[in-house]
Each structure stands twice: as C-alpha cells, then as structure tokens.
mmCIF file of C-alpha atoms in Angstrom:
data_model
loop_
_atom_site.group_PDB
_atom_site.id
_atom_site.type_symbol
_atom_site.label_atom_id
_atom_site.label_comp_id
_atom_site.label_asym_id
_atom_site.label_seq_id
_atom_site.Cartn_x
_atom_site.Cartn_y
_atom_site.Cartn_z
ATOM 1 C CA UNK A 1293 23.850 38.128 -36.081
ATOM 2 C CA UNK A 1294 24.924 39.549 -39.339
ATOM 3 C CA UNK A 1295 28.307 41.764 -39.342
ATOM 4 C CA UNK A 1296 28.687 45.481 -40.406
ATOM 5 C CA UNK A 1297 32.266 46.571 -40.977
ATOM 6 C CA UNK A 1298 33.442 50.029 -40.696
ATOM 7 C CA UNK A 1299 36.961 50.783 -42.268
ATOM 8 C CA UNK A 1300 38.070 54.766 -41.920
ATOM 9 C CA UNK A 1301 40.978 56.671 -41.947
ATOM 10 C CA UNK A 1302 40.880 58.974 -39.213
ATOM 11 C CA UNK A 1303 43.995 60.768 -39.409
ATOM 12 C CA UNK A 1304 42.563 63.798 -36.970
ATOM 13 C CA UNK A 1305 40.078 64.423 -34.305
ATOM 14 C CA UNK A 1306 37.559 65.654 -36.874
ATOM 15 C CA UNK A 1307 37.267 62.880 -39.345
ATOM 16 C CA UNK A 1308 37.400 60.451 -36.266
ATOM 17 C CA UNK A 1309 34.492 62.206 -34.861
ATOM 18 C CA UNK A 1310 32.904 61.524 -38.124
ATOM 19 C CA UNK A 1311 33.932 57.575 -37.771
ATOM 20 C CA UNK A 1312 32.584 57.882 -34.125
ATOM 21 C CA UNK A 1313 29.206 59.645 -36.021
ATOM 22 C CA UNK A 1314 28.924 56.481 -38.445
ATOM 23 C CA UNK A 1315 29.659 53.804 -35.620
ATOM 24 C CA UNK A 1316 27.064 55.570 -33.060
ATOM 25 C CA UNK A 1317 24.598 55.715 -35.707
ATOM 26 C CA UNK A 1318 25.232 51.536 -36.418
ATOM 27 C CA UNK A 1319 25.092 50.851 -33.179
ATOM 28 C CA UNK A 1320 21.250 52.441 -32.628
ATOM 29 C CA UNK A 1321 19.730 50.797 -29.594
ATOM 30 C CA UNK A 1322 16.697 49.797 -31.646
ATOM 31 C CA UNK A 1323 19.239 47.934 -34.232
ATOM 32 C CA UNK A 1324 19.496 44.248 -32.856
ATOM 33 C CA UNK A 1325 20.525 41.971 -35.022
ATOM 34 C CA UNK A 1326 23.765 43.799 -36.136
ATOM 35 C CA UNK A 1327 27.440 43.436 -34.504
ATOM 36 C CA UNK A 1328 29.716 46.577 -35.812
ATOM 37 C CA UNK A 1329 33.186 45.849 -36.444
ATOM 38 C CA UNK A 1330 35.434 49.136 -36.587
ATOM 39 C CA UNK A 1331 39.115 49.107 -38.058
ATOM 40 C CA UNK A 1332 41.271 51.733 -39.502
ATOM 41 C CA UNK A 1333 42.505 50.639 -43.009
ATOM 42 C CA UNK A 1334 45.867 49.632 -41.968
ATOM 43 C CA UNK A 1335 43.987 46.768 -39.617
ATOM 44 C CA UNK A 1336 41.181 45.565 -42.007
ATOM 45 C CA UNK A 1337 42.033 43.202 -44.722
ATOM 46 C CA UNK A 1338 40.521 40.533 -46.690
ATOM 47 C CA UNK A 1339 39.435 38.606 -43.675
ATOM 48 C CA UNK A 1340 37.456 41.042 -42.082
ATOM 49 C CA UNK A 1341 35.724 41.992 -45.408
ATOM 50 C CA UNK A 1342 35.288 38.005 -46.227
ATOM 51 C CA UNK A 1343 33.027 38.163 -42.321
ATOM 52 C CA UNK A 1344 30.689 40.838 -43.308
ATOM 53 C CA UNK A 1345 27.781 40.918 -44.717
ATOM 54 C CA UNK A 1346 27.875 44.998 -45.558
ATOM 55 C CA UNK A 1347 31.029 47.226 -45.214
ATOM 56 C CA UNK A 1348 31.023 51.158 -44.603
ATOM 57 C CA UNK A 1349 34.249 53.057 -45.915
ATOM 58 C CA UNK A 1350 35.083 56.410 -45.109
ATOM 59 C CA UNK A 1351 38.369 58.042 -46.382
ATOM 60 C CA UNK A 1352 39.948 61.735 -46.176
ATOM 61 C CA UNK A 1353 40.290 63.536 -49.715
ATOM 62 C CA UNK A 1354 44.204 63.756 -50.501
ATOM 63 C CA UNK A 1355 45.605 65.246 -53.310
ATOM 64 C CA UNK A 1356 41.898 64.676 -54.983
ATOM 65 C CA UNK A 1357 42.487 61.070 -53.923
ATOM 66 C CA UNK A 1358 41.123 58.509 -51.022
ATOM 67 C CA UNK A 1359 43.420 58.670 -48.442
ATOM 68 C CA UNK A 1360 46.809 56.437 -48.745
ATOM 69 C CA UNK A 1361 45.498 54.034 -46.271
ATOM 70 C CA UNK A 1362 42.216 53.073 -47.788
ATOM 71 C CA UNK A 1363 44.194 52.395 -51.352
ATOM 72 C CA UNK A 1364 46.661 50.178 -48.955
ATOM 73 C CA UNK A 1365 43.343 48.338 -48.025
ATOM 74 C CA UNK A 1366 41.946 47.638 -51.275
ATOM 75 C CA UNK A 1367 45.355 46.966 -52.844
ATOM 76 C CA UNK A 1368 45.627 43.619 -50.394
ATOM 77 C CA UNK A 1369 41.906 43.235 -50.183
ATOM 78 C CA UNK A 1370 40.855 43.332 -54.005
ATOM 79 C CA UNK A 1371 42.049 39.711 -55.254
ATOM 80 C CA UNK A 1372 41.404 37.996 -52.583
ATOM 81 C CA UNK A 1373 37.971 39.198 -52.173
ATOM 82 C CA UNK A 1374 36.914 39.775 -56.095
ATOM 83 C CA UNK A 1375 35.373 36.572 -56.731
ATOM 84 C CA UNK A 1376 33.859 35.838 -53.217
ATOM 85 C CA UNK A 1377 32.292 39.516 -52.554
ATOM 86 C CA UNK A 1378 30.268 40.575 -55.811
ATOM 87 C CA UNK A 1379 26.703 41.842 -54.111
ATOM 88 C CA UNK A 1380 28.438 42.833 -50.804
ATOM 89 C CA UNK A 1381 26.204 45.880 -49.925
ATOM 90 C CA UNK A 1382 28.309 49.302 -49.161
ATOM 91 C CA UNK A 1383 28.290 52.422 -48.689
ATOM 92 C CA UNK A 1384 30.977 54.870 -48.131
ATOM 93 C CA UNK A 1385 31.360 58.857 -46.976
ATOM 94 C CA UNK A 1386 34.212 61.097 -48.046
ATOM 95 C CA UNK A 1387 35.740 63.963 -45.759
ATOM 96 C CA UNK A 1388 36.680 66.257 -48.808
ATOM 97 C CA UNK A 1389 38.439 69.465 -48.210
ATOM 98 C CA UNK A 1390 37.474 70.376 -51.628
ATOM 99 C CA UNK A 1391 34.881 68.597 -54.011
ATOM 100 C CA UNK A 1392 35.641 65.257 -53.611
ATOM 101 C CA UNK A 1393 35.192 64.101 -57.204
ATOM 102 C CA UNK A 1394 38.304 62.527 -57.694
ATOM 103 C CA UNK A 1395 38.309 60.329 -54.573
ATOM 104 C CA UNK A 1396 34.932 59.459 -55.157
ATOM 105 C CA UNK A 1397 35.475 58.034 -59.401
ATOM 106 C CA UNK A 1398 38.854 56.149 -57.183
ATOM 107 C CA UNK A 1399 36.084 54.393 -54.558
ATOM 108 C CA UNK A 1400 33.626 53.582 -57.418
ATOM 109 C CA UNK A 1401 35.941 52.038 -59.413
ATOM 110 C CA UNK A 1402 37.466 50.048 -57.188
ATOM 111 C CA UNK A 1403 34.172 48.647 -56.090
ATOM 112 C CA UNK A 1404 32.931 48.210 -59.311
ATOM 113 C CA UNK A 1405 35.557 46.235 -59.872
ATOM 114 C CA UNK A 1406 34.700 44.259 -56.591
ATOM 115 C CA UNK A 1407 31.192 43.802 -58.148
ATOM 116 C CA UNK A 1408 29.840 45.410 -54.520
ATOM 117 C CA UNK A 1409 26.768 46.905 -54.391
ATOM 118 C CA UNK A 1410 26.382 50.572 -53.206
ATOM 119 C CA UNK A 1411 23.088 50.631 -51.161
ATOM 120 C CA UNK A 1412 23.294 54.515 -50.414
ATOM 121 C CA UNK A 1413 24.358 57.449 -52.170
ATOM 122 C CA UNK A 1414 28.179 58.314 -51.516
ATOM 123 C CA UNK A 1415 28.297 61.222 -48.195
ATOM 124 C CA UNK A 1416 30.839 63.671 -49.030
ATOM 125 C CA UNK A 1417 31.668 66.199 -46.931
ATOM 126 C CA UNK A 1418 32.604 68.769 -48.934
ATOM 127 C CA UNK A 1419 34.818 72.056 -47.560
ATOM 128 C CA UNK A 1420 35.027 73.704 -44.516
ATOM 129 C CA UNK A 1421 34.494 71.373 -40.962
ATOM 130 C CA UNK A 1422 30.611 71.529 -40.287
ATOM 131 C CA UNK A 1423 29.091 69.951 -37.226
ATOM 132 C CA UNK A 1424 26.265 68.453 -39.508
ATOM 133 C CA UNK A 1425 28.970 66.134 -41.502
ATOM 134 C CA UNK A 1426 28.525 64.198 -37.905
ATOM 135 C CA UNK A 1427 24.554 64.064 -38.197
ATOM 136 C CA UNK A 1428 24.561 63.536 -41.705
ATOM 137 C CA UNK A 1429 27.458 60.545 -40.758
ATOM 138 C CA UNK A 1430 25.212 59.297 -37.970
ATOM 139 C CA UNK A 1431 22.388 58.619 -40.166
ATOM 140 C CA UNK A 1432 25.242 56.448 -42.776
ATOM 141 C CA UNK A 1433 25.494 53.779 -40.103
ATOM 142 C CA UNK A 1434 21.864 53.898 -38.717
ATOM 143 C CA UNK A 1435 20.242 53.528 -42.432
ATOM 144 C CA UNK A 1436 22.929 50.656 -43.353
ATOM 145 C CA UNK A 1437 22.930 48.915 -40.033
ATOM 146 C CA UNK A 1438 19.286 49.140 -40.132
ATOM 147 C CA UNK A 1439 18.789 48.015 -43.864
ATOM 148 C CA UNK A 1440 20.572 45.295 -42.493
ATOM 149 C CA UNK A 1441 19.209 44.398 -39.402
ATOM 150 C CA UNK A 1442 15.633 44.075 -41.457
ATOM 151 C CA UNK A 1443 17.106 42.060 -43.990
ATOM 152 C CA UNK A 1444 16.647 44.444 -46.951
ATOM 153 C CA UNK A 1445 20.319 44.208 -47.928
#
C-alpha cells in the first residue's frame, strides 16, 4: 500500500468541507492501492511526511499568507525532511478570499526548497464560497490518489 497524506487547515465548516472534498475524492472506491492519512497541521510533522509517498496541502489565505498553521508545519517539518524528501510528489489547493498569489509564491518556495515535486497545478479558490471549490477539490485527491495508485508518481 503506498500512503497519501492530507495536511489542511480547516479553521471553518467551509474549508473543512473542502478537506472532506479532497479526502472523498482520495478515497475513490476504484482507488486500491492507496491508504489516506488526514491531519490538520498542528498534528502532522516530519514523521508523517517521512511515511508518505505523496502529500496534499491545503491552507486558508491570511493576510495574503498560508494560514499560521501550515507555516507551523513546515517550520518543524523542513530540516528534518529536506534531505530525505526531494521528489516527494504534491500537490496543494488554496481557499483564498482574495487572489491567492501571495500564499501561493509562500507554498512554492517552501517546497522548492524541500526539492518536492508538484504533480498538479496549485487549486485556488479564489473569492466568494462556491459549491464547485468542493468538485474542483474532489477531483485534487482522486487525480493524486489515483496517479498514485497506478504508479505514475
């Protein structure tokens, strides 16, 4: 079985929906080969990101920033993981009130630093709450779980 971690900040009933979305989507009943691991940032740590073989972040825009949780994450994942992660296949979405931008240069800088490997374009969902984010979510975990699943990442 290979492992797919989800870390997201859910900090409302909307972006957890959206976490819900991405973990739904993971778990697809035609994905078999795939065990999905959810934690909120404040749970995951170097550990949990040293048992995966791909990781899904999703973060709330604050301030034009990820959300103070996710930083928390990757500020007592990143040296512990830098030199035993490069290649881990990611992706990530972005609940963004606004445009996103700045939360999304944070996230790819972070993991370029990591040396991961983003296998999908960032999802950010960009102003007002829209019932497609969760679709658009959904489809996140099922392409990455099953890009993993089938052994293309």
């Amino acid at each position: 079985m290979k492992r797919l971690l989800i870390v997201a900040h859910t900090p409302s009933p909307n972006t957890l929906r959206l976490r819900d979305a991405v973990e739904n989507g993971a778990r697809h009943e035609d994905i078999e080969a795939v065990e999905v691991v959810v934690k909120p940032p404040l749970e995951a740590g170097p550990d949990d990101i040293l048992a995966c073989d791909a990781i899904i972040l999703g973060t709330t825009e604050n301030l034009g920033y990820m959300s103070g949780a996710l930083k928390d994450f990757f500020d007592r994942s990143y040296y512990p993981c830098i030199e035993k992660t490069q290649g881990l296949p990611f992706a990530y979405y972005i609940r963004a009130g606004h445009d996103g931008t700045g939360t999304h240069r944070a996230i790819e800088s972070i993991t370029t630093g990591l040396r991961w490997k983003l296998v999908q374009d960032p999802l950010i969902c960009r102003g007002e709450y829209r019932d497609e984010f969760e679709e658009q979510c959904r489809e996140l975990g099922m392409y990455v779980a099953a890009s993993l699943d089938a052994g293309l990442i």
